[in-house]
Amino acid sequence: MRHVQIVLFDGFDLLDAIAPYEVFCAAALYAEHELSVELVTAEGSRAVASGVNGLKIEASGKMNPECAGIILVPGASGEVDGDGPDSIPAILGRAMNTELTGMIGQALDQKDIIVATVCGGSLLLAMSGLLEGRSAVTHHLGMGLLGATGAVPIKVRVVDDGSLVTGGGVTSGLDVALYLVERELGPRIAHAVEQLFEYERRGTVWKGIGLAPSIQKALPDDNEPTAATNHRVLTNAASGHQLTQASMFEGDWDTVIATPVGKMEVRLSISAKNDMIEGTATQGDETIQFRSPVLQGSKLVWSLPVVKPMRLNLKFEVTADGDYMTGTAKAGMLPASKLTGTRVS
């Protein structure tokens, strides 16, 4: 018997979880003794408040990351704009800091488990570094953020990446669940559930197999400045002036970045010489080189992959006024995080 575990966490989106729950329960009726369905949490049986008016749903048990079958992770429901405690990034950040993502990582290592996500569920996994290099989809507002985590965003309704199946926006939970029913139990059971619900799945399920399109436009990466190396050569006619501008940023800076899921303390080391500007960022015992640093007027812009408090590729824009630095760090749909710092050498 295949076991389906739908994982709840505080602030989860109701439809992300309940739509697949109903599909799997209906499939269990049609395929007797072949499927069982359970609502679980990382902590065990408890009442879980959704992000929709705090409606509480009772989870009956604790997620088992070694149980063969399907584990489905919904997204969050909350404020789309802003970085308050009720915003979607903050809700996902709190869930990320529980045992949940570690258990999902363990499940992804099992050969007989499919991990599925709906909407922001893929962001929850991606921000924990679990989807790096894997094809996935999320709500259209979060696709930039998904790419910034190192996942490969695919703009379709459902993506099948083997042991990982992801769905787009909220209603795609129906499509994800029906596809998994067909994949695991066959098309006749899936069709019977579609007829019962009077719903037909939408779109092609994308897989990284078969012929690739012969003509495919390259899409620009919104998260990267327009340079391909880890340093930028100042080559235009005003390079002398640019070097003067760049010298304003030289030195070591102790900075604090206020993100929706916590503060990051980062030491920035910046130099500008030989017609080049370059830098590194040190967080704890990890030092990372700036990607594509470039001057844009009075601003210094670069990108940087970070792993704490979540795995993201951040775009930085900063200005310097004497020994004080201010600016922002941003990734995808996340609100721009404020950066402040002082020069220490």
Short mmCIF file of C-alpha atoms in Angstrom, two decimals:
data_model
loop_
_atom_site.label_atom_id
_atom_site.label_comp_id
_atom_site.label_asym_id
_atom_site.label_seq_id
_atom_site.Cartn_x
_atom_site.Cartn_y
_atom_site.Cartn_z
CA MET A 1 0.00 0.00 0.00
CA ARG A 2 1.23 3.48 -0.92
CA HIS A 3 1.01 6.01 1.91
CA VAL A 4 0.44 9.72 1.27
CA GLN A 5 1.61 12.18 3.93
CA ILE A 6 0.40 15.77 3.54
CA VAL A 7 2.57 17.95 5.75
CA LEU A 8 1.04 20.88 7.61
CA PHE A 9 2.90 23.76 9.25
CA ASP A 10 1.69 26.93 10.94
CA GLY A 11 0.48 29.35 8.26
CA PHE A 12 0.00 26.73 5.52
CA ASP A 13 -2.38 27.48 2.65
CA LEU A 14 -5.66 25.58 3.02
CA LEU A 15 -6.29 24.86 -0.65
CA ASP A 16 -2.69 23.77 -1.24
CA ALA A 17 -3.23 20.97 1.29
CA ILE A 18 -6.95 20.17 1.20
CA ALA A 19 -7.34 19.93 -2.60
CA PRO A 20 -4.67 17.18 -2.88
CA TYR A 21 -6.07 15.55 0.28
CA GLU A 22 -9.49 15.18 -1.36
CA VAL A 23 -7.99 13.89 -4.62
CA PHE A 24 -5.95 11.23 -2.82
CA CYS A 25 -8.91 10.22 -0.61
CA ALA A 26 -11.11 9.83 -3.68
CA ALA A 27 -8.41 7.75 -5.36
CA ALA A 28 -8.25 5.57 -2.24
CA LEU A 29 -11.98 4.86 -2.61
CA TYR A 30 -11.54 3.76 -6.22
CA ALA A 31 -8.34 1.80 -5.59
CA GLU A 32 -9.20 -0.06 -2.41
CA HIS A 33 -6.22 -1.19 -0.31
CA GLU A 34 -3.77 0.61 -2.66
CA LEU A 35 -3.60 4.05 -1.04
CA SER A 36 -3.86 5.63 2.41
CA VAL A 37 -3.81 9.34 3.24
CA GLU A 38 -2.78 11.19 6.40
CA LEU A 39 -2.30 14.79 7.55
CA VAL A 40 0.99 15.07 9.46
CA THR A 41 3.42 17.61 10.92
CA ALA A 42 7.14 17.57 11.68
CA GLU A 43 6.30 17.65 15.40
CA GLY A 44 3.53 15.05 15.62
CA SER A 45 -0.22 15.09 16.10
CA ARG A 46 -1.54 18.58 16.84
CA ALA A 47 -3.93 21.27 15.69
CA VAL A 48 -2.29 23.41 12.99
CA ALA A 49 -3.44 26.95 12.24
CA SER A 50 -3.66 27.77 8.54
CA GLY A 51 -2.70 31.14 7.12
CA VAL A 52 -6.33 31.66 6.08
CA ASN A 53 -7.98 33.29 9.10
CA GLY A 54 -6.09 30.93 11.39
CA LEU A 55 -8.44 28.03 10.67
CA LYS A 56 -7.16 25.01 12.59
CA ILE A 57 -6.83 21.55 11.06
CA GLU A 58 -5.99 18.48 13.14
CA ALA A 59 -2.92 16.55 12.02
CA SER A 60 -3.05 12.93 13.12
CA GLY A 61 0.63 12.04 13.32
CA LYS A 62 4.30 12.83 12.77
CA MET A 63 5.83 12.80 9.33
CA ASN A 64 7.89 9.70 8.61
CA PRO A 65 10.68 10.55 6.13
CA GLU A 66 11.37 6.85 5.51
CA CYS A 67 7.82 5.69 4.75
CA ALA A 68 7.41 4.63 1.11
CA GLY A 69 4.89 6.67 -0.85
CA ILE A 70 4.27 10.38 -1.34
CA ILE A 71 5.07 13.35 0.89
CA LEU A 72 3.31 16.55 -0.17
CA VAL A 73 4.30 20.00 1.12
CA PRO A 74 1.90 22.93 0.66
CA GLY A 75 2.82 26.59 0.50
CA ALA A 76 1.92 29.41 2.86
CA SER A 77 -0.94 31.89 2.89
CA GLY A 78 -0.23 35.41 4.07
CA GLU A 79 0.61 38.94 3.03
CA VAL A 80 2.16 39.12 -0.43
CA ASP A 81 3.72 42.55 0.06
CA GLY A 82 5.93 43.66 2.91
CA ASP A 83 8.16 41.81 5.32
CA GLY A 84 5.99 41.64 8.45
CA PRO A 85 5.49 38.51 10.56
CA ASP A 86 2.37 37.59 8.57
CA SER A 87 4.08 37.83 5.18
CA ILE A 88 4.56 34.69 3.11
CA PRO A 89 8.40 34.87 3.28
CA ALA A 90 8.25 35.17 7.08
CA ILE A 91 5.85 32.21 7.39
CA LEU A 92 8.04 30.07 5.12
CA GLY A 93 11.11 31.19 7.07
CA ARG A 94 9.60 30.02 10.37
CA ALA A 95 8.68 26.66 8.84
CA MET A 96 12.19 26.38 7.43
CA ASN A 97 13.64 26.73 10.92
CA THR A 98 11.74 23.70 12.24
CA GLU A 99 12.63 20.03 11.77
CA LEU A 100 10.53 19.96 8.61
CA THR A 101 13.16 20.72 5.97
CA GLY A 102 15.70 18.33 7.49
CA MET A 103 13.11 15.57 7.36
CA ILE A 104 12.22 16.44 3.75
CA GLY A 105 15.92 16.31 2.86
CA GLN A 106 16.05 12.84 4.36
CA ALA A 107 12.98 11.80 2.35
CA LEU A 108 14.54 13.05 -0.90
CA ASP A 109 17.36 10.57 -0.34
CA GLN A 110 14.93 7.61 -0.27
CA LYS A 111 14.41 5.66 -3.50
CA ASP A 112 10.76 4.81 -2.84
CA ILE A 113 9.48 8.27 -1.86
CA ILE A 114 8.13 11.03 -4.10
CA VAL A 115 8.31 14.51 -2.59
CA ALA A 116 5.64 16.80 -4.05
CA THR A 117 5.00 20.49 -3.48
CA VAL A 118 2.22 22.93 -4.25
CA CYS A 119 2.72 26.66 -4.81
CA GLY A 120 5.17 28.04 -2.21
CA GLY A 121 6.00 24.57 -0.93
CA SER A 122 8.82 24.43 -3.46
CA LEU A 123 10.16 27.74 -2.13
CA LEU A 124 10.23 26.31 1.38
CA LEU A 125 12.42 23.45 0.17
CA ALA A 126 14.49 25.62 -2.16
CA MET A 127 15.35 28.20 0.51
CA SER A 128 16.73 25.33 2.58
CA GLY A 129 19.06 24.32 -0.27
CA LEU A 130 17.16 21.14 -1.14
CA LEU A 131 16.34 21.95 -4.78
CA GLU A 132 19.67 23.23 -6.08
CA GLY A 133 20.06 22.18 -9.71
CA ARG A 134 16.61 20.58 -9.84
CA SER A 135 13.79 21.63 -12.15
CA ALA A 136 10.77 23.03 -10.31
CA VAL A 137 7.89 25.48 -10.41
CA THR A 138 6.09 27.67 -7.88
CA HIS A 139 3.55 30.50 -7.86
CA HIS A 140 4.35 32.95 -10.66
CA LEU A 141 5.19 35.68 -8.11
CA GLY A 142 7.91 33.47 -6.63
CA MET A 143 9.66 32.25 -9.80
CA GLY A 144 12.47 34.80 -9.50
CA LEU A 145 13.09 33.78 -5.90
CA LEU A 146 13.03 30.10 -6.90
CA GLY A 147 15.77 30.73 -9.44
CA ALA A 148 17.75 32.73 -6.89
CA THR A 149 18.00 29.63 -4.69
CA GLY A 150 19.82 27.63 -7.36
CA ALA A 151 16.77 25.67 -8.53
CA VAL A 152 15.90 25.64 -12.25
CA PRO A 153 12.51 27.41 -12.64
CA ILE A 154 10.24 26.01 -15.37
CA LYS A 155 7.19 28.09 -16.31
CA VAL A 156 4.57 25.34 -16.52
CA ARG A 157 1.72 23.99 -14.40
CA VAL A 158 3.45 20.83 -13.11
CA VAL A 159 7.11 19.74 -13.24
CA ASP A 160 8.14 16.10 -12.85
CA ASP A 161 11.81 15.85 -11.84
CA GLY A 162 11.77 12.18 -10.87
CA SER A 163 11.52 11.95 -7.10
CA LEU A 164 10.40 15.60 -7.00
CA VAL A 165 7.06 16.78 -8.43
CA THR A 166 6.16 20.46 -8.09
CA GLY A 167 3.07 22.52 -8.91
CA GLY A 168 2.56 26.20 -9.65
CA GLY A 169 -0.10 28.42 -8.07
CA VAL A 170 -2.68 27.45 -5.47
CA THR A 171 -5.15 25.53 -7.65
CA SER A 172 -2.33 23.47 -9.18
CA GLY A 173 -2.65 21.21 -6.13
CA LEU A 174 -5.47 19.48 -8.01
CA ASP A 175 -3.22 18.94 -11.04
CA VAL A 176 -0.26 17.71 -8.96
CA ALA A 177 -2.40 15.20 -7.06
CA LEU A 178 -4.24 13.92 -10.14
CA TYR A 179 -0.94 13.52 -11.99
CA LEU A 180 0.54 11.57 -9.07
CA VAL A 181 -2.56 9.35 -8.96
CA GLU A 182 -2.09 8.58 -12.64
CA ARG A 183 1.66 8.03 -12.20
CA GLU A 184 1.23 5.69 -9.23
CA LEU A 185 -2.16 4.02 -9.82
CA GLY A 186 -2.76 4.45 -13.53
CA PRO A 187 -4.92 6.61 -15.82
CA ARG A 188 -8.24 4.82 -15.14
CA ILE A 189 -8.20 5.72 -11.45
CA ALA A 190 -7.11 9.28 -12.26
CA HIS A 191 -9.89 9.62 -14.83
CA ALA A 192 -12.48 8.34 -12.35
CA VAL A 193 -11.42 11.01 -9.84
CA GLU A 194 -11.54 13.69 -12.54
CA GLN A 195 -15.09 12.66 -13.39
CA LEU A 196 -16.09 12.68 -9.72
CA PHE A 197 -14.72 16.21 -9.24
CA GLU A 198 -15.80 17.40 -12.71
CA TYR A 199 -12.29 18.75 -13.23
CA GLU A 200 -9.78 18.16 -16.01
CA ARG A 201 -6.09 18.70 -15.46
CA ARG A 202 -4.48 21.71 -17.10
CA GLY A 203 -1.34 21.91 -19.20
CA THR A 204 1.52 19.59 -20.04
CA VAL A 205 3.47 17.96 -17.22
CA TRP A 206 7.04 19.05 -17.94
CA LYS A 207 9.84 16.48 -17.80
CA GLY A 208 13.47 16.89 -18.79
CA ILE A 209 13.25 14.19 -21.44
CA GLY A 210 12.57 13.92 -25.16
CA LEU A 211 13.47 16.33 -27.95
CA ALA A 212 14.28 19.90 -26.98
CA PRO A 213 12.81 22.77 -29.01
CA SER A 214 15.15 23.70 -31.89
CA ILE A 215 14.57 27.42 -31.32
CA GLN A 216 14.40 28.70 -27.77
CA LYS A 217 14.88 32.29 -26.69
CA ALA A 218 17.31 32.86 -23.87
CA LEU A 219 15.64 34.64 -20.97
CA PRO A 220 17.64 37.24 -19.05
CA ASP A 221 18.46 36.55 -15.42
CA ASP A 222 16.92 39.35 -13.36
CA ASN A 223 19.07 38.41 -10.39
CA GLU A 224 22.44 39.06 -12.05
CA PRO A 225 24.14 42.33 -13.01
CA THR A 226 25.16 42.47 -16.68
CA ALA A 227 28.66 41.00 -16.35
CA ALA A 228 29.91 37.44 -16.41
CA THR A 229 33.02 37.53 -14.23
CA ASN A 230 33.78 38.02 -10.57
CA HIS A 231 35.40 41.41 -11.16
CA ARG A 232 34.59 44.33 -13.43
CA VAL A 233 37.11 46.13 -15.64
CA LEU A 234 36.60 49.90 -15.79
CA THR A 235 37.29 50.52 -19.47
CA ASN A 236 35.20 53.47 -20.62
CA ALA A 237 36.45 56.99 -21.16
CA ALA A 238 35.58 57.97 -17.62
CA SER A 239 37.49 55.10 -16.02
CA GLY A 240 39.60 57.50 -13.96
CA HIS A 241 36.49 59.06 -12.51
CA GLN A 242 35.00 55.62 -11.92
CA LEU A 243 38.10 54.54 -10.03
CA THR A 244 37.69 57.62 -7.86
CA GLN A 245 34.09 56.63 -7.26
CA ALA A 246 35.11 53.05 -6.55
CA SER A 247 37.69 54.18 -3.99
CA MET A 248 34.79 55.42 -1.85
CA PHE A 249 33.92 51.75 -1.22
CA GLU A 250 37.44 50.46 -0.51
CA GLY A 251 38.17 48.83 2.82
CA ASP A 252 36.58 46.42 5.26
CA TRP A 253 32.97 47.04 6.25
CA ASP A 254 30.97 45.51 9.09
CA THR A 255 27.39 45.33 7.79
CA VAL A 256 24.03 44.11 9.01
CA ILE A 257 21.33 42.96 6.59
CA ALA A 258 17.80 42.89 8.03
CA THR A 259 16.00 40.08 6.15
CA PRO A 260 12.39 38.90 6.71
CA VAL A 261 13.72 35.80 8.48
CA GLY A 262 16.45 37.32 10.63
CA LYS A 263 19.52 39.56 10.63
CA MET A 264 22.73 38.67 8.79
CA GLU A 265 26.06 40.04 9.99
CA VAL A 266 28.49 40.19 7.08
CA ARG A 267 32.04 41.56 6.71
CA LEU A 268 32.55 43.11 3.25
CA SER A 269 36.09 43.59 1.91
CA ILE A 270 36.28 45.78 -1.21
CA SER A 271 39.23 46.92 -3.32
CA ALA A 272 39.57 48.98 -6.50
CA LYS A 273 42.92 48.93 -8.32
CA ASN A 274 44.43 48.27 -11.74
CA ASP A 275 41.16 49.30 -13.41
CA MET A 276 39.28 46.61 -11.50
CA ILE A 277 36.88 46.49 -8.60
CA GLU A 278 36.42 43.32 -6.57
CA GLY A 279 35.31 42.18 -3.15
CA THR A 280 34.46 39.38 -0.77
CA ALA A 281 31.79 38.81 1.85
CA THR A 282 32.52 36.86 5.02
CA GLN A 283 29.71 35.37 7.10
CA GLY A 284 30.88 33.23 9.99
CA ASP A 285 33.67 31.01 8.68
CA GLU A 286 32.59 31.28 5.04
CA THR A 287 34.04 33.80 2.58
CA ILE A 288 32.44 34.29 -0.85
CA GLN A 289 33.72 36.40 -3.75
CA PHE A 290 31.47 39.08 -5.24
CA ARG A 291 29.90 38.14 -8.55
CA SER A 292 30.07 40.78 -11.28
CA PRO A 293 30.69 43.92 -9.17
CA VAL A 294 29.99 47.05 -11.20
CA LEU A 295 29.58 50.77 -10.56
CA GLN A 296 26.27 52.28 -11.60
CA GLY A 297 26.62 55.99 -10.97
CA SER A 298 27.19 56.42 -7.24
CA LYS A 299 26.09 52.85 -6.47
CA LEU A 300 28.14 49.68 -6.25
CA VAL A 301 26.14 46.68 -7.49
CA TRP A 302 27.00 42.99 -7.28
CA SER A 303 25.40 39.60 -6.66
CA LEU A 304 26.28 37.08 -3.99
CA PRO A 305 25.19 33.50 -3.21
CA VAL A 306 24.46 33.09 0.51
CA VAL A 307 23.40 30.05 2.52
CA LYS A 308 22.33 31.68 5.81
CA PRO A 309 19.66 32.29 6.97
CA MET A 310 18.51 30.65 3.71
CA ARG A 311 20.06 29.68 0.37
CA LEU A 312 19.68 32.62 -2.00
CA ASN A 313 21.45 34.53 -4.73
CA LEU A 314 21.15 38.13 -3.54
CA LYS A 315 21.57 41.28 -5.61
CA PHE A 316 23.24 44.09 -3.66
CA GLU A 317 23.05 47.83 -4.31
CA VAL A 318 24.96 50.08 -1.89
CA THR A 319 26.16 53.65 -1.54
CA ALA A 320 28.90 55.02 0.71
CA ASP A 321 28.96 58.30 2.58
CA GLY A 322 32.29 58.59 4.29
CA ASP A 323 32.61 55.62 6.63
CA TYR A 324 28.90 54.75 6.45
CA MET A 325 27.32 52.36 3.97
CA THR A 326 23.63 51.95 3.20
CA GLY A 327 21.80 49.91 0.60
CA THR A 328 19.66 46.90 -0.12
CA ALA A 329 19.92 43.18 -0.81
CA LYS A 330 17.15 41.55 -2.81
CA ALA A 331 16.17 38.18 -4.27
CA GLY A 332 13.08 37.51 -6.37
CA MET A 333 9.75 38.28 -4.70
CA LEU A 334 11.32 38.88 -1.29
CA PRO A 335 11.11 42.49 -0.13
CA ALA A 336 14.40 44.34 -0.40
CA SER A 337 16.33 43.89 2.84
CA LYS A 338 17.98 46.97 4.32
CA LEU A 339 21.77 46.95 4.59
CA THR A 340 23.68 49.26 6.93
CA GLY A 341 27.37 49.23 7.77
CA THR A 342 30.48 51.08 8.91
CA ARG A 343 34.02 51.03 7.56
CA VAL A 344 36.39 49.40 10.04
CA SER A 345 39.62 49.67 8.03
#
